[in-house]
Amino acid sequence: MGLTKQYLAYKPVSSFNIIASARANISFVTISNAVGRYVVVAAAEKVFIWDMRIGEKVVEFVRDKQEVTFLRTCPDHKLLAVGYSDGVVELFSIESKQSVCSFASHRSAISAIHFDLLGLKLVSGGLDNDLVVSDVVAQTGKCRLTGHTAPITQCCFMQRFQDVVVSSSKDTQIKFWNIETQCCFKTIVDHRTEVWGIVLMRNDDFLVCATADTQLSVYKITSSTDANQPVQPVVAAGSEHLEEESTVSPFRCTAAGSIQRAGHGRTINLVADGNGQVLGCHGTDRKIELFYFCSQEESMKKLTKRMKKLDTNKQNAEEPASGRQLTLSDEIKRLTTIPTPEKVKSFDLLLGSRNELRICCTFMKNLVQLFSLDLNVKKDAEPETLYTLQKQGHPSEARTVSFSSDNLAIASGSAESVKLWSRASQTVLRTVETGGYVVSTCFVPGDRHVLVGLKTGQLLVVDVVPGEVIECIEAHEKELWSIVLTPNKHGCVTGGGDTTVKFWSFELIAGSDGPDGPKVLSLLHKNTLKLEETVLSVRISQNGKYVAVALLDTTVKIFFMDSLKFYLSLYGHKLPVVTMDISYDSTLIITGSADRTIKIWGMDFGDCHRSLLAHDNTVTTVQFIPNTHMFFSCAKDGKLQQWDADSFLKIVTLSGHLGEAHALAVSPNGKYVVSCGSDRTLRLYHRTEEPLVLQDVQEEEREELENATLATGEESTVPGLPGLRLPSKKTIGSEKGAENILECLEVSKQYEEKGGKGPLPPLMFAYSATNVDEFLLTVLSRIRASDLEESLLLLPFSAVCELLERVPKLTIERKDHTELICKVVLFLFRVHQKPIVNNQVLLPVIQKVVQTLQTAVEELRDMVGTNYHAAQMLQRELEENDGCVLFRDATKQRIQRDRRRKRREASKRKFLQVIK
């Protein structure tokens, strides 16, 4: 065997700089019974829980390289539902910080998630126009609701009416669905523009809808079977027409009027607190509008007060208020508007026990803010800003990164500031406002100063220790695209958009304290190289002989460093060269261009050694690993790749950014790589001691590519069942599950043909099974619950018959898995009913399956009932021992006495549910 060159693997350490993504929403979360202190936000592909009081990240959830699009906490605050851009809903346990289950429900990004009142069911809406209801306990999909013709914008469960889901869509419609019948029984088509949000208020008394205009439509919901009809019917503004209700609907939904917003533009978000008392909304401007929905008693008081003011006749004033009509002005009260520093992307509301309203907001500029509003103040309540998270990251995308010479600090520049980070802890050390758009950074030898190039052409000298700009030099007339140190570390070279390359030397000059005070660093201009085109990048060879300049005319020109005479011209790229680098031994130069290629050139003759089609978009940065001929590249396709310039082979592709990758930097010791991108993250990688073999890496990448495409196609179709709409989608897991079942049946059949004697098959031994029945049950139980139906759907009918033949014996021997066996059998019967009925050979098998399953289910039901009533008996014995009364009336009286006692105690002491 010949010698194989081995490489060391680079692994991701962490991603930092991001506080909250603008695409997903924000939500309050309760940890350790602390309410109003923690918020959960999306951070690219991760989910963070921030402690707003101390400004620190306390919990982090990670799934895959898919962007988070929606968040929702369970009503009991034990589970967190996270929707991703690939249509998967993942449930995480907040306490254990682990994934509980996963629902592969949609074919595109999740746009809405909502739990029912008890947190047992979950409804999700996606950009594929569908709604999927999932069972949280069984961890499987329940049904798929199709009917909307545009992406879903919001969906929610009704509290008063069980198994009813309300959904809104960009198709301008609001639909009411019955989960049991899986049909839409009512549609509201009053709107002419997209419905961007809906919310149910005051225990489903009102439905508020947000559209593209500045008004919020309000609908009154009343039960059609309620004997006690509401005394005061709500009349729509300017109309007394009540729409006819369908007899199928369990309630009546009547237009009650509209709420005029004070903001401009369309309504972006519509959010209510947990009890449905306070409604918040915001548009395209910098304000959050709040509305309070009064209770029935408060509304009647407002009506009586209003009528007394209007009545001038004493006889009319003595009429009972029950004969009057409630309007929206009596039901809804406008609260103080919350002004915000930037345009709001999302927000959430929380109403505390002391009538303190908390509002947490995310903004486009990587910012989270928490406001407080006291609702006990009747008029002119001023909102208070409690906490703000903004120093933990750049407000805009980071465009450039660089390492210090000791590998301990990272400098990153954005549109308004430069931040210095600790490489070890990924925390911010200094933030320096630059007053301009940063396009290049470079550490000065000694790591006490950082050179910053701005888009205006200015060159800033930043002192790291105090974190301030000590000098601003007008270096170029246009963008300062590149800063590079000279090999002797005595100066630097800059290239700008004004077609010049300038040479600078470092000088120590007297500071503001005079000649006797400490000296400060400054730059002294030594020479200028004038060119004909815009300079995009500058590099100097390590031997100090050459300076390479990348120009806008797609060429790279190399000059002698001492005389600035022309030496070579590298021509071959079809589009401008954006980035380049020279190897440590000054023998190779690599160039990356907007034509997606990386070219490797020789410095001696300027010949192109190889042209690599490296990326799918513009190459933004290339940089050699120090003292090697290996280099890293990043591009606007978000990928980071490692290459070997000697063998011209790609070594590995690292998990990159969700959007574009703007820049990368390799540490001077070659152990670390940091990159920045449009997803607002800085990603750090470190070199491990794990060796890489190129053949193995290429094989893994090929397998990942094959796994990304489904071998059986995207659609789940069954002959004879064209309308089958499963509440799941076909995934790699379901295909693997079907393969495992087929393999299990084949191995079991071969083992039984041998008489079931001899050594166990290796696969059966791997599953720790001693017989074929246990083997089959283990394979079925290891398939994820959300993928089980899709796996069974992929089985051929011959395998279905074999599976059904094994069910009776399996049911008798393993009664502890009766639920799983029933689920498998019922689904197979539902899907393959006609061929199973027409197959006479399966008739005795079906009869035996029905008999054994009925017996097993009855035994399971008896066991559950016995345990339930035994638990009740134990409860009664404990109550008798404690001296409690078992009669229902006495229990009610005791509960009422306890409530009165708790209210008295709460009035005596200060009790805050919302924690500051």
Coordinates of N, CA and C in Angstrom, one line a residue, residues 680-778:
R680 N -25.6 36.7 10.6 CA -25.2 37.4 11.7 C -24.5 36.6 12.8
T681 N -23.9 35.5 12.4 CA -23.2 34.7 13.3 C -21.7 34.8 13.0
L682 N -20.9 34.7 14.0 CA -19.4 34.4 13.9 C -19.2 33.0 14.3
R683 N -18.6 32.2 13.4 CA -18.5 30.7 13.6 C -17.0 30.4 13.8
L684 N -16.7 29.7 14.9 CA -15.3 29.4 15.2 C -15.1 27.9 15.1
Y685 N -14.0 27.5 14.4 CA -13.6 26.1 14.2 C -12.2 25.9 14.8
H686 N -11.9 24.7 15.3 CA -10.6 24.4 15.8 C -10.1 23.1 15.2
R687 N -8.8 23.0 15.1 CA -8.2 21.8 14.5 C -8.0 20.8 15.6
T688 N -8.5 19.6 15.3 CA -8.4 18.5 16.3 C -7.3 17.6 15.9
E689 N -7.0 16.5 16.7 CA -6.0 15.5 16.4 C -6.6 14.4 15.7
E690 N -7.8 14.5 15.2 CA -8.4 13.4 14.4 C -7.9 13.4 13.0
P691 N -7.3 12.4 12.5 CA -6.8 12.4 11.1 C -8.0 12.2 10.1
L692 N -7.8 12.8 8.9 CA -8.7 12.7 7.9 C -8.1 12.0 6.7
V693 N -8.8 11.0 6.1 CA -8.3 10.4 4.8 C -9.3 10.9 3.7
L694 N -8.8 11.4 2.7 CA -9.6 12.0 1.6 C -10.7 11.1 1.1
Q695 N -10.3 9.8 0.9 CA -11.3 8.9 0.4 C -12.5 8.7 1.3
D696 N -12.2 8.7 2.6 CA -13.3 8.5 3.6 C -14.2 9.8 3.6
V697 N -13.6 10.9 3.5 CA -14.3 12.2 3.5 C -15.2 12.3 2.3
Q698 N -14.6 11.9 1.1 CA -15.4 12.0 -0.1 C -16.6 11.0 0.0
E699 N -16.3 9.8 0.5 CA -17.4 8.8 0.7 C -18.5 9.3 1.6
E700 N -18.2 10.0 2.7 CA -19.2 10.5 3.6 C -20.0 11.6 2.9
E701 N -19.3 12.5 2.2 CA -20.1 13.6 1.5 C -21.0 13.0 0.4
R702 N -20.5 11.9 -0.2 CA -21.4 11.3 -1.2 C -22.6 10.6 -0.6
E703 N -22.4 10.0 0.6 CA -23.5 9.4 1.3 C -24.5 10.5 1.8
E704 N -24.0 11.6 2.3 CA -24.9 12.7 2.7 C -25.7 13.2 1.5
L705 N -25.1 13.3 0.4 CA -25.8 13.8 -0.8 C -26.9 12.8 -1.2
E706 N -26.6 11.5 -1.1 CA -27.6 10.5 -1.5 C -28.7 10.4 -0.5
N707 N -28.4 10.6 0.8 CA -29.4 10.6 1.8 C -30.3 11.8 1.8
A708 N -29.8 12.9 1.2 CA -30.6 14.1 1.1 C -31.7 13.9 0.1
T709 N -31.6 13.0 -0.9 CA -32.6 12.7 -1.9 C -33.3 11.4 -1.5
L710 N -34.6 11.4 -1.5 CA -35.4 10.2 -1.2 C -35.3 9.2 -2.3
A711 N -35.1 8.0 -2.0 CA -35.0 7.0 -3.1 C -36.3 6.6 -3.7
T712 N -37.4 6.8 -2.9 CA -38.7 6.4 -3.3 C -39.6 7.5 -3.8
G713 N -39.0 8.7 -3.9 CA -39.8 9.9 -4.3 C -40.3 10.6 -3.2
E714 N -40.9 11.8 -3.5 CA -41.4 12.7 -2.4 C -42.8 12.3 -2.0
E715 N -43.6 11.8 -2.9 CA -45.0 11.6 -2.6 C -45.3 10.2 -2.1
S716 N -46.2 10.2 -1.1 CA -46.7 8.9 -0.6 C -48.0 8.5 -1.2
T717 N -47.9 7.7 -2.3 CA -49.1 7.3 -3.0 C -49.3 5.8 -2.9
V718 N -50.6 5.5 -2.8 CA -51.0 4.1 -2.7 C -52.0 3.8 -3.8
P719 N -51.9 2.7 -4.6 CA -52.9 2.4 -5.6 C -54.3 2.2 -5.0
G720 N -55.2 2.9 -5.6 CA -56.6 2.8 -5.1 C -56.9 3.8 -4.0
L721 N -55.9 4.6 -3.5 CA -56.2 5.6 -2.4 C -55.5 6.9 -2.9
P722 N -56.1 7.6 -3.9 CA -55.5 8.8 -4.3 C -55.6 10.0 -3.4
G723 N -56.6 9.9 -2.5 CA -56.8 11.0 -1.5 C -56.2 10.8 -0.2
L724 N -55.2 9.9 -0.1 CA -54.6 9.7 1.2 C -53.8 10.8 1.7
R725 N -54.2 11.5 2.7 CA -53.4 12.7 3.2 C -52.9 12.4 4.6
L726 N -51.7 11.8 4.7 CA -51.2 11.5 6.0 C -50.7 12.8 6.7
P727 N -50.7 12.8 8.0 CA -50.2 14.0 8.7 C -48.7 14.0 8.9
S728 N -48.0 13.5 7.9 CA -46.6 13.4 8.0 C -46.0 13.4 6.6
K729 N -44.8 13.5 6.4 CA -44.1 13.4 5.1 C -43.0 12.4 5.1
K730 N -42.7 11.9 3.9 CA -41.7 10.9 3.8 C -40.3 11.5 4.1
T731 N -39.6 10.8 5.0 CA -38.3 11.2 5.4 C -37.3 10.1 5.2
I732 N -36.0 10.4 5.4 CA -35.0 9.4 5.4 C -35.2 8.3 6.5
G733 N -35.7 8.8 7.6 CA -36.0 7.8 8.7 C -37.1 6.8 8.4
S734 N -38.1 7.3 7.7 CA -39.2 6.4 7.3 C -38.7 5.4 6.2
E735 N -37.9 5.8 5.3 CA -37.3 4.8 4.3 C -36.4 3.8 5.0
K736 N -35.6 4.3 5.9 CA -34.7 3.3 6.7 C -35.6 2.4 7.5
G737 N -36.7 2.9 8.1 CA -37.6 2.0 8.9 C -38.2 0.9 8.0
A738 N -38.6 1.3 6.8 CA -39.2 0.3 5.9 C -38.1 -0.8 5.5
E739 N -36.9 -0.3 5.2 CA -35.8 -1.2 4.9 C -35.5 -2.2 6.1
N740 N -35.6 -1.7 7.3 CA -35.3 -2.5 8.5 C -36.4 -3.6 8.6
I741 N -37.7 -3.2 8.3 CA -38.8 -4.2 8.5 C -38.6 -5.3 7.4
L742 N -38.3 -4.9 6.2 CA -38.2 -5.9 5.1 C -37.0 -6.8 5.4
E743 N -35.9 -6.2 5.9 CA -34.8 -7.0 6.3 C -35.1 -8.0 7.4
C744 N -35.8 -7.5 8.4 CA -36.2 -8.3 9.5 C -37.1 -9.5 9.1
L745 N -38.0 -9.3 8.2 CA -38.9 -10.3 7.7 C -38.1 -11.4 6.9
E746 N -37.1 -10.9 6.1 CA -36.3 -11.8 5.3 C -35.4 -12.7 6.2
V747 N -34.8 -12.0 7.1 CA -33.9 -12.8 8.0 C -34.7 -13.8 8.9
S748 N -35.8 -13.4 9.3 CA -36.7 -14.2 10.2 C -37.2 -15.5 9.3
K749 N -37.5 -15.2 8.1 CA -38.0 -16.3 7.2 C -36.8 -17.3 7.0
Q750 N -35.6 -16.8 6.7 CA -34.5 -17.7 6.5 C -34.2 -18.5 7.8
Y751 N -34.3 -17.9 8.9 CA -34.0 -18.5 10.2 C -35.0 -19.6 10.5
E752 N -36.3 -19.3 10.2 CA -37.4 -20.3 10.4 C -37.3 -21.5 9.4
E753 N -36.8 -21.3 8.2 CA -36.6 -22.4 7.2 C -35.6 -23.4 7.7
K754 N -34.6 -22.9 8.5 CA -33.6 -23.8 9.1 C -34.1 -24.5 10.4
G755 N -35.4 -24.3 10.7 CA -35.9 -24.9 11.9 C -35.7 -24.1 13.1
G756 N -35.2 -22.9 13.0 CA -35.0 -22.1 14.2 C -33.9 -22.6 15.1
K757 N -33.0 -23.3 14.5 CA -31.9 -23.9 15.3 C -30.6 -23.4 14.8
G758 N -29.6 -23.6 15.6 CA -28.3 -23.1 15.2 C -28.0 -21.7 15.7
P759 N -26.9 -21.1 15.3 CA -26.5 -19.8 15.8 C -27.5 -18.7 15.3
L760 N -27.7 -17.7 16.1 CA -28.6 -16.6 15.7 C -28.0 -15.8 14.6
P761 N -28.8 -15.3 13.6 CA -28.3 -14.4 12.6 C -27.6 -13.2 13.2
P762 N -26.6 -12.7 12.5 CA -25.9 -11.5 13.1 C -26.8 -10.3 13.4
L763 N -27.7 -10.1 12.4 CA -28.6 -8.9 12.6 C -29.5 -9.1 13.8
M764 N -30.0 -10.3 14.0 CA -30.9 -10.6 15.2 C -30.0 -10.5 16.5
F765 N -28.8 -10.9 16.4 CA -27.9 -10.8 17.6 C -27.6 -9.3 17.9
A766 N -27.5 -8.5 16.8 CA -27.3 -7.1 17.0 C -28.4 -6.4 17.7
Y767 N -29.6 -6.9 17.5 CA -30.8 -6.3 18.1 C -31.1 -6.9 19.5
S768 N -30.2 -7.8 20.0 CA -30.4 -8.5 21.3 C -31.7 -9.2 21.4
A769 N -32.1 -9.9 20.2 CA -33.3 -10.6 20.2 C -33.0 -12.1 20.2
T770 N -33.8 -12.9 20.9 CA -33.6 -14.3 21.1 C -34.5 -15.1 20.2
N771 N -35.6 -14.5 19.6 CA -36.4 -15.2 18.7 C -37.0 -14.2 17.7
V772 N -37.6 -14.7 16.7 CA -38.1 -13.9 15.6 C -39.2 -12.9 16.0
D773 N -40.0 -13.3 16.9 CA -41.1 -12.4 17.3 C -40.5 -11.2 18.1
E774 N -39.6 -11.5 19.0 CA -38.9 -10.4 19.7 C -38.1 -9.5 18.7
F775 N -37.5 -10.1 17.7 CA -36.8 -9.4 16.7 C -37.7 -8.4 16.0
L776 N -38.8 -8.9 15.5 CA -39.8 -8.0 14.8 C -40.3 -6.9 15.7
L777 N -40.6 -7.2 16.9 CA -41.1 -6.2 17.8 C -40.1 -5.1 18.1
T778 N -38.8 -5.5 18.2 CA -37.7 -4.6 18.5 C -37.6 -3.6 17.3

